[in-house]
Amino acid sequence: MPSKDLLIAANTIWVVLAAILVMFMQAGFAFLEAGLTRMKNAAHIAGKNVLIFAVCSLVYYAVGFGIAFGDGNSFIGTSGFFPSSNELLAIGQAPYSFFTTIPAASGYLFEVVFAGVSLAIVWGAMAERAKLWVYPAFGVVFTLIYSITSHWIWQSGGWLFGKGMQDFAGSTVVHYQGALAALAGALLLGPRIGKFGRDGRANPIPGHNMPYAVLGTIILWFGWFGFNPGSTLGVVTGDRIGYFGYVALTTNIAAAAGAVGGLASAWWILRKPDISMMLNGVLAALVAITAASGFVAPWAAIVIGGVSGWIAVAGVLFVERIGIDDPIGAVAVHGMSGVWGTLATGIFAVPALASNLATGTGGLVYTGSFHQLGVQALGLVTVGAFTFSTCFGSLWVMKRVWGIRVETETETAGLDVSEHGMWGYPEFYIPVPGGYGTETHGHLGLSHGNGHAAPAPVVPAATPEPAPG
């Protein structure tokens, strides 16, 4: 077999394996989001990850992949819709001329899992109060919005790509966009019942399972080794063999710095080493290093990660202080850190690494020039304006026409039983023979001889207020 064919085979194996790692991040989101929300919504929140990835996969195959990576103009791909087997098996040919190192089908698999991650971010700030139908309906809309900006930044014919914007694996494309859509949804939905008192102060609504949140974070950290290193799209990058290994290193040490920074910041600001803030620090650092992982030196990766830990803590508190209910911290972790990571790339990009990736120039620290930082800021402004306006507009229409928020009774009872007719933890809510809260004699309300009453269904402590939407 010719060496060129061997290289393509190796590239394809690597990209498919990386795509599988990124898809596994859906499991991480399921654990993280379910763990940081209440028991009565656990099945609903975890299960929607399957639904939205399914919707995203179909829409992306039909039109999203063509919009993002099909041949077209600098604004949008205009070919490659409903691709045939011949088109997906081709390498470096129309309508997917961009993929020159792997078959287009492998490119689809790798890119669709990224779209799925961005869509998963959206629901973090909308958790516990959005109607089920909103997930697939807005999922279709957001997948199209995401595909357009992907074309701008990642397709070689895109206008921001042409200006040299550096977003190696998607701090802007994936995380910033997902957070902007999440912010739009949170604003239109309003806060959960009881989240803010009449004086405007926030009431804590703790998640029901911190070990789930920890497990979800570890899975996401693990999956990120497909997210960032896989974005090389091959085993040779520029004139460097195995460049993805270097990207994996910068990714890992940034996440580690984020964990330490998040815990230290929480200890200093909250006077307690809050575990959830440590987890947010990890994720914020991973978000920030996503743009920079192929462009920066290890010391800069540590700086980026450490600062992200502080952003995670201060950002979550700031979002809450201005009256936005974001149960998962998506706006701060994915939005604010996405902005930081995109700008940090323009500050710390090593000229030799930018040259190796043939994208943009060196950053401010090395060149003394604000050019690359300006390009990064331009990308943030344009992507931000386009994404937020289109997401807010589409959700506003849905709210006005159909309503996007569940009724007060539904929210109080929990989305598991109200939307699905089932419980994520049935033994805590309904009698199960031999289960929690039952006796061997068949009496309900007492556990097996310990004299403690079975727990009542969880309801908000605050007086329910009319739910908007």
Coordinates of C-alpha atoms in Angstrom, one line a residue:
M1 CA 0.0 0.0 0.0
P2 CA 1.4 3.4 -0.9
S3 CA 2.6 5.6 2.0
K4 CA -0.1 8.2 1.1
D5 CA -2.8 5.6 1.5
L6 CA -1.3 4.4 4.8
L7 CA -1.4 8.0 6.1
I8 CA -5.0 8.4 5.1
A9 CA -5.8 5.1 6.9
A10 CA -4.0 6.2 10.0
N11 CA -5.7 9.6 9.9
T12 CA -9.1 8.0 9.5
I13 CA -8.6 5.7 12.5
W14 CA -7.5 8.5 14.7
V15 CA -10.3 10.9 13.7
V16 CA -13.0 8.2 14.2
L17 CA -11.6 7.2 17.6
A18 CA -11.5 10.9 18.6
A19 CA -15.1 11.3 17.4
I20 CA -16.1 8.4 19.7
L21 CA -14.4 10.1 22.6
V22 CA -16.3 13.3 21.9
M23 CA -19.6 11.5 21.6
F24 CA -19.0 10.0 25.1
M25 CA -19.1 13.5 26.4
Q26 CA -22.8 13.3 26.1
A27 CA -22.7 10.8 29.0
G28 CA -20.6 13.4 30.9
F29 CA -23.2 16.1 30.3
A30 CA -26.0 13.7 31.4
F31 CA -24.3 12.9 34.8
L32 CA -23.2 16.5 35.3
E33 CA -26.6 18.1 34.6
A34 CA -28.6 15.5 36.4
G35 CA -26.3 15.7 39.4
L36 CA -26.5 19.5 39.7
T37 CA -30.3 19.6 39.5
R38 CA -33.1 18.1 41.6
M39 CA -34.0 14.5 42.0
K40 CA -37.5 15.1 40.6
N41 CA -36.1 16.1 37.2
A42 CA -33.1 13.7 36.9
A43 CA -34.5 11.3 34.3
H44 CA -35.8 14.1 32.1
I45 CA -32.5 16.0 32.2
A46 CA -30.3 13.0 31.6
G47 CA -32.6 11.5 28.9
K48 CA -32.8 14.7 26.8
N49 CA -29.1 14.2 25.9
V50 CA -30.1 11.2 23.8
L51 CA -33.0 13.1 22.2
I52 CA -31.0 16.2 21.2
F53 CA -28.0 14.2 19.9
A54 CA -30.4 12.1 17.7
V55 CA -32.1 15.3 16.3
C56 CA -28.7 17.0 15.8
S57 CA -27.3 13.9 14.0
L58 CA -30.2 13.8 11.5
V59 CA -30.3 17.6 10.8
Y60 CA -26.5 17.8 10.5
Y61 CA -26.5 14.9 7.9
A62 CA -29.3 16.4 5.9
V63 CA -28.2 20.1 5.7
G64 CA -25.8 21.1 8.6
F65 CA -22.7 19.4 7.3
G66 CA -23.2 20.9 3.9
I67 CA -23.7 24.4 5.4
A68 CA -20.6 24.1 7.5
F69 CA -18.1 22.2 5.3
G70 CA -19.7 22.0 1.9
D71 CA -18.2 24.0 -0.9
G72 CA -19.8 27.4 -1.3
N73 CA -19.0 31.0 -0.5
S74 CA -17.3 32.8 2.4
F75 CA -20.6 33.0 4.4
I76 CA -22.2 29.6 3.9
G77 CA -21.7 26.2 2.3
T78 CA -24.1 25.8 -0.6
S79 CA -23.5 22.1 -1.5
G80 CA -23.3 18.7 0.1
F81 CA -26.9 18.4 1.3
F82 CA -28.2 14.9 1.9
P83 CA -24.9 13.5 0.7
S84 CA -24.6 10.3 -1.2
S85 CA -22.3 7.4 -0.4
N86 CA -20.0 8.4 -3.2
E87 CA -19.7 11.9 -1.8
L88 CA -19.0 10.7 1.7
L89 CA -16.4 8.2 0.6
A90 CA -14.5 10.7 -1.5
I91 CA -11.3 12.5 -0.1
G92 CA -10.6 16.1 -1.0
Q93 CA -13.3 16.3 -3.7
A94 CA -16.5 18.3 -4.2
P95 CA -18.8 18.9 -2.4
Y96 CA -16.4 18.5 0.6
S97 CA -13.1 19.6 -0.8
F98 CA -12.1 20.8 2.7
F99 CA -11.4 17.3 3.9
T100 CA -8.1 16.3 2.2
T101 CA -6.7 13.9 4.8
I102 CA -9.8 11.8 5.6
P103 CA -12.9 10.6 3.8
A104 CA -15.8 13.0 4.1
A105 CA -17.8 10.5 6.1
S106 CA -15.2 10.6 8.8
G107 CA -15.4 14.3 8.7
Y108 CA -19.1 14.2 9.2
L109 CA -18.8 11.9 12.2
F110 CA -16.2 14.1 13.9
E111 CA -18.0 17.3 13.2
V112 CA -21.5 16.1 14.2
V113 CA -20.4 15.2 17.7
F114 CA -19.1 18.8 18.1
A115 CA -22.5 20.1 17.1
G116 CA -24.0 17.8 19.6
V117 CA -21.8 19.1 22.4
S118 CA -22.7 22.7 21.6
L119 CA -26.4 21.8 21.6
A120 CA -26.0 20.0 24.9
I121 CA -24.6 23.2 26.5
V122 CA -27.8 25.1 25.6
W123 CA -30.0 23.2 28.1
G124 CA -27.9 23.8 31.1
A125 CA -29.3 27.2 31.7
M126 CA -32.8 26.2 30.8
A127 CA -32.9 23.1 33.0
E128 CA -35.9 22.2 35.2
R129 CA -38.5 24.4 33.5
A130 CA -38.5 24.0 29.7
K131 CA -41.1 22.0 27.8
L132 CA -39.9 18.7 26.2
W133 CA -40.9 19.7 22.7
V134 CA -38.6 22.7 22.8
Y135 CA -35.6 20.4 22.8
P136 CA -36.1 19.0 19.3
A137 CA -37.7 22.2 17.9
F138 CA -34.9 24.5 19.0
G139 CA -32.4 21.8 18.4
V140 CA -33.1 22.0 14.7
V141 CA -32.8 25.8 14.6
F142 CA -29.6 25.8 16.7
T143 CA -27.9 23.1 14.6
L144 CA -28.4 25.3 11.5
I145 CA -27.1 28.5 13.3
Y146 CA -24.1 26.5 14.6
S147 CA -23.4 25.2 11.1
I148 CA -23.2 28.7 9.6
T149 CA -20.7 30.0 12.1
S150 CA -18.7 26.8 11.8
H151 CA -18.3 27.6 8.1
W152 CA -17.0 31.1 8.9
I153 CA -14.3 29.9 11.2
W154 CA -13.3 26.3 10.3
Q155 CA -14.0 25.9 6.6
S156 CA -11.0 27.1 4.6
G157 CA -13.3 29.3 2.5
G158 CA -14.9 31.0 5.5
W159 CA -14.5 34.7 5.9
L160 CA -13.1 34.5 9.5
F161 CA -10.8 31.7 8.5
G162 CA -9.5 33.9 5.8
K163 CA -8.7 36.6 8.3
G164 CA -6.7 34.1 10.4
M165 CA -9.0 33.6 13.4
Q166 CA -7.6 31.0 15.7
D167 CA -10.1 28.7 17.3
F168 CA -8.4 25.3 17.3
A169 CA -11.3 23.2 18.6
G170 CA -14.1 25.6 19.3
S171 CA -14.0 27.9 22.3
T172 CA -16.1 30.3 20.1
V173 CA -17.7 27.9 17.6
V174 CA -18.9 25.3 20.2
H175 CA -18.9 26.8 23.7
Y176 CA -19.5 30.5 23.3
Q177 CA -22.3 29.8 20.9
G178 CA -23.9 27.2 23.1
A179 CA -23.7 29.6 26.1
L180 CA -25.3 32.4 24.1
A181 CA -28.2 30.2 23.2
A182 CA -28.4 29.1 26.8
L183 CA -28.5 32.8 27.9
A184 CA -31.3 33.6 25.5
G185 CA -33.3 30.6 26.8
A186 CA -32.7 31.5 30.5
L187 CA -33.8 35.1 29.9
L188 CA -37.0 34.1 28.1
L189 CA -37.9 31.3 30.5
G190 CA -37.3 33.3 33.7
P191 CA -36.0 31.7 36.9
R192 CA -37.2 28.5 38.5
I193 CA -40.0 28.8 41.1
G194 CA -38.5 29.9 44.4
K195 CA -35.0 30.7 43.0
F196 CA -35.3 34.4 43.8
G197 CA -37.1 35.8 46.8
R198 CA -39.3 38.9 46.7
D199 CA -36.3 41.0 47.7
G200 CA -34.4 39.7 44.7
R201 CA -32.0 37.6 46.7
A202 CA -31.1 34.2 45.3
N203 CA -32.1 31.1 47.2
P204 CA -29.9 28.1 46.9
I205 CA -31.4 25.1 45.0
P206 CA -28.7 22.5 45.4
G207 CA -28.3 19.6 43.1
H208 CA -29.3 16.2 44.3
N209 CA -26.1 14.1 43.6
M210 CA -22.7 15.6 43.8
P211 CA -20.9 12.3 42.9
Y212 CA -22.8 12.3 39.6
A213 CA -21.5 15.8 38.9
V214 CA -18.0 14.6 39.7
L215 CA -18.3 11.6 37.5
G216 CA -19.7 13.8 34.7
T217 CA -16.8 16.1 35.0
I218 CA -14.3 13.3 34.8
I219 CA -16.0 11.9 31.7
L220 CA -16.0 15.3 30.1
W221 CA -12.3 15.7 30.9
F222 CA -11.6 12.3 29.3
G223 CA -13.7 13.1 26.3
W224 CA -11.8 16.4 25.8
F225 CA -8.8 14.3 24.6
G226 CA -10.9 13.6 21.5
F227 CA -12.2 17.1 21.4
N228 CA -8.9 19.0 21.2
P229 CA -6.3 16.5 19.9
G230 CA -8.8 15.1 17.4
S231 CA -9.1 18.6 15.8
T232 CA -5.8 18.0 14.1
L233 CA -7.8 15.7 11.8
G234 CA -4.7 13.6 11.2
V235 CA -1.6 12.2 12.7
V236 CA 0.6 14.7 10.8
T237 CA -0.1 18.4 11.3
G238 CA 2.0 20.8 9.2
D239 CA 5.5 19.5 9.4
R240 CA 4.9 17.8 12.8
I241 CA 4.2 14.1 13.3
G242 CA 2.0 13.3 16.2
Y243 CA 1.1 16.9 16.9
F244 CA -2.1 15.8 18.6
G245 CA 0.0 14.6 21.5
Y246 CA 1.2 18.1 22.2
V247 CA -2.4 19.3 22.0
A248 CA -3.4 16.7 24.6
L249 CA -0.7 17.9 26.9
T250 CA -1.8 21.5 26.9
T251 CA -5.4 20.4 27.3
N252 CA -4.6 18.4 30.4
I253 CA -2.4 20.9 32.3
A254 CA -4.9 23.6 31.6
A255 CA -7.7 21.5 33.1
A256 CA -5.5 20.7 36.1
A257 CA -4.8 24.4 36.7
G258 CA -8.5 25.1 36.4
A259 CA -9.3 22.5 39.1
V260 CA -6.8 24.1 41.5
G261 CA -7.8 27.7 40.5
G262 CA -11.5 26.9 40.9
L263 CA -11.1 25.4 44.4
A264 CA -8.8 28.1 45.5
S265 CA -11.1 30.9 44.2
A266 CA -14.1 29.3 45.9
W267 CA -12.1 29.0 49.2
W268 CA -11.2 32.7 49.0
I269 CA -14.5 34.1 47.7
L270 CA -17.0 31.8 49.4
R271 CA -14.9 30.9 52.4
K272 CA -15.4 27.2 51.6
P273 CA -13.7 24.8 49.2
D274 CA -16.9 24.2 47.2
I275 CA -16.7 21.0 45.2
S276 CA -19.1 22.2 42.5
M277 CA -16.9 25.2 41.9
M278 CA -13.8 23.0 41.6
L279 CA -15.7 21.1 38.9
N280 CA -16.7 24.3 37.2
G281 CA -13.0 25.3 37.3
V282 CA -12.0 22.2 35.4
L283 CA -14.7 22.6 32.8
A284 CA -14.1 26.4 32.4
A285 CA -10.4 25.7 31.8
L286 CA -11.1 23.0 29.2
V287 CA -13.5 25.4 27.5
A288 CA -10.8 28.2 27.4
I289 CA -7.9 25.9 26.3
T290 CA -10.1 24.6 23.4
A291 CA -9.3 27.6 21.2
A292 CA -5.6 27.8 22.3
S293 CA -4.6 24.1 22.7
G294 CA -2.7 24.0 19.4
F295 CA -1.3 27.5 19.5
V296 CA 0.2 28.1 23.0
A297 CA 3.1 27.0 25.1
P298 CA 2.6 24.9 28.2
W299 CA 3.2 27.8 30.6
A300 CA 0.5 29.7 28.8
A301 CA -1.9 26.8 29.0
I302 CA -1.5 26.8 32.8
V303 CA -2.1 30.5 33.0
I304 CA -5.2 30.1 30.8
G305 CA -6.5 27.3 33.0
G306 CA -5.8 29.1 36.3
V307 CA -7.6 32.3 35.2
S308 CA -10.5 30.1 34.0
G309 CA -10.9 28.7 37.5
W310 CA -11.4 32.2 38.8
I311 CA -13.8 33.1 36.0
A312 CA -15.9 30.0 36.8
V313 CA -16.5 31.1 40.4
A314 CA -16.8 34.8 39.9
G315 CA -18.8 34.3 36.8
V316 CA -21.4 32.0 38.3
L317 CA -21.9 34.4 41.2
F318 CA -22.2 37.4 38.9
V319 CA -24.8 35.7 36.6
E320 CA -26.9 34.8 39.7
R321 CA -26.5 38.3 41.1
I322 CA -28.0 40.0 38.1
G323 CA -31.1 37.8 38.4
I324 CA -30.4 35.0 35.8
D325 CA -31.2 31.5 36.9
D326 CA -28.5 29.2 35.3
P327 CA -28.7 25.8 37.2
I328 CA -25.6 24.4 35.6
G329 CA -23.5 27.5 35.2
A330 CA -23.4 27.3 31.4
V331 CA -23.2 31.0 30.8
A332 CA -20.1 31.5 33.0
V333 CA -18.3 28.2 32.3
H334 CA -18.9 28.0 28.6
G335 CA -19.7 31.6 27.7
M336 CA -17.3 33.7 29.8
S337 CA -14.5 31.2 29.6
G338 CA -15.1 30.8 25.9
V339 CA -14.5 34.5 25.5
W340 CA -11.4 34.3 27.7
G341 CA -10.0 31.4 25.8
T342 CA -10.5 33.0 22.4
L343 CA -8.9 36.2 23.4
A344 CA -6.1 34.4 25.3
T345 CA -5.2 32.7 22.1
G346 CA -4.6 36.1 20.5
I347 CA -2.4 37.0 23.5
F348 CA -0.3 33.9 23.9
A349 CA -0.1 32.2 20.4
V350 CA 3.4 31.1 19.7
P351 CA 4.4 32.3 16.2
A352 CA 6.0 29.0 15.2
L353 CA 2.9 27.0 16.2
A354 CA 0.6 29.4 14.3
S355 CA 2.9 28.9 11.3
N356 CA 2.8 25.2 11.7
L357 CA -1.0 25.3 11.8
A358 CA -1.1 27.9 8.9
T359 CA -3.6 29.9 10.8
G360 CA -3.2 33.5 11.9
T361 CA 0.0 34.9 13.5
G362 CA 1.7 35.0 16.8
G363 CA 0.0 36.6 19.8
L364 CA 0.6 39.9 21.6
V365 CA 3.1 38.5 24.1
Y366 CA 5.5 37.3 21.3
T367 CA 5.0 39.9 18.6
G368 CA 4.0 43.0 20.4
S369 CA 1.2 43.4 17.9
F370 CA -2.5 43.6 18.6
H371 CA -3.4 42.2 15.2
Q372 CA -4.2 38.6 16.2
L373 CA -6.1 39.8 19.3
G374 CA -8.1 42.1 17.1
V375 CA -9.0 39.3 14.8
Q376 CA -10.1 37.2 17.8
A377 CA -12.3 40.0 19.1
L378 CA -13.8 40.5 15.7
G379 CA -14.8 36.9 15.7
L380 CA -16.4 37.1 19.1
V381 CA -18.4 40.2 18.3
T382 CA -19.7 38.9 14.9
V383 CA -20.5 35.4 16.1
G384 CA -22.0 36.7 19.3
A385 CA -24.3 39.2 17.5
F386 CA -25.4 36.6 15.0
T387 CA -25.9 33.7 17.4
F388 CA -27.6 35.6 20.2
S389 CA -30.0 37.5 18.0
T390 CA -31.1 34.4 16.0
C391 CA -31.4 32.2 19.1
F392 CA -33.3 34.8 21.1
G393 CA -35.5 35.6 18.1
S394 CA -36.5 32.0 17.4
L395 CA -37.1 31.2 21.1
W396 CA -39.1 34.4 21.4
V397 CA -41.4 33.3 18.6
M398 CA -41.8 29.8 20.1
K399 CA -42.6 31.4 23.5
R400 CA -45.2 33.8 22.0
V401 CA -46.9 31.2 19.8
W402 CA -46.8 28.0 21.9
G403 CA -45.1 28.7 25.2
I404 CA -41.8 27.2 26.1
R405 CA -42.1 26.9 29.9
V406 CA -44.0 24.2 31.7
E407 CA -47.0 25.1 33.9
T408 CA -46.5 25.8 37.6
E409 CA -48.0 22.5 38.7
T410 CA -45.7 20.6 36.3
E411 CA -42.6 22.4 37.5
T412 CA -43.5 21.8 41.2
A413 CA -44.3 18.1 40.7
G414 CA -41.2 17.6 38.6
L415 CA -40.6 17.0 34.9
D416 CA -40.0 13.3 35.3
V417 CA -43.5 12.4 36.3
S418 CA -45.2 15.3 34.5
E419 CA -43.6 15.0 31.1
H420 CA -42.8 11.3 31.0
G421 CA -45.1 9.6 33.5
M422 CA -42.1 8.1 35.4
W423 CA -39.6 8.9 38.1
G424 CA -35.8 8.9 37.8
Y425 CA -35.8 7.5 41.4
P426 CA -39.2 5.7 41.7
E427 CA -38.5 4.2 45.1
F428 CA -38.4 7.7 46.7
Y429 CA -41.8 8.6 45.3
I430 CA -44.0 5.5 44.8
P431 CA -44.3 2.3 46.7
V432 CA -42.1 -0.4 45.4
P433 CA -42.3 -3.9 47.1
G434 CA -39.3 -4.3 49.3
G435 CA -38.1 -0.8 48.4
Y436 CA -37.3 2.3 50.3
G437 CA -40.0 3.4 52.7
T438 CA -41.8 0.0 52.9
E439 CA -42.0 -2.7 55.5
T440 CA -42.1 -6.4 55.0
H441 CA -45.7 -6.3 56.4
G442 CA -46.8 -4.1 53.6
H443 CA -47.1 -0.9 55.6
L444 CA -46.0 2.3 53.8
G445 CA -44.3 5.2 55.4
L446 CA -41.8 3.4 57.6
S447 CA -38.5 1.8 56.6
H448 CA -37.5 -1.6 57.8
G449 CA -37.8 -1.2 61.5
N450 CA -35.7 2.0 61.8
G451 CA -38.7 4.1 62.7
H452 CA -38.0 6.8 60.1
A453 CA -40.8 8.0 57.8
A454 CA -40.3 7.7 54.1
P455 CA -39.4 11.0 52.4
A456 CA -42.2 13.0 50.9
P457 CA -41.9 14.2 47.3
V458 CA -39.7 17.2 47.0
V459 CA -41.5 20.5 46.6
P460 CA -40.0 24.0 46.5
A461 CA -39.9 25.7 49.9
A462 CA -40.8 29.1 48.5
T463 CA -44.4 30.1 47.6
P464 CA -44.9 29.2 43.9
E465 CA -45.2 32.2 41.7
P466 CA -46.8 32.2 38.2
A467 CA -44.3 30.8 35.7
P468 CA -43.7 33.0 32.6
G469 CA -44.1 31.6 29.2

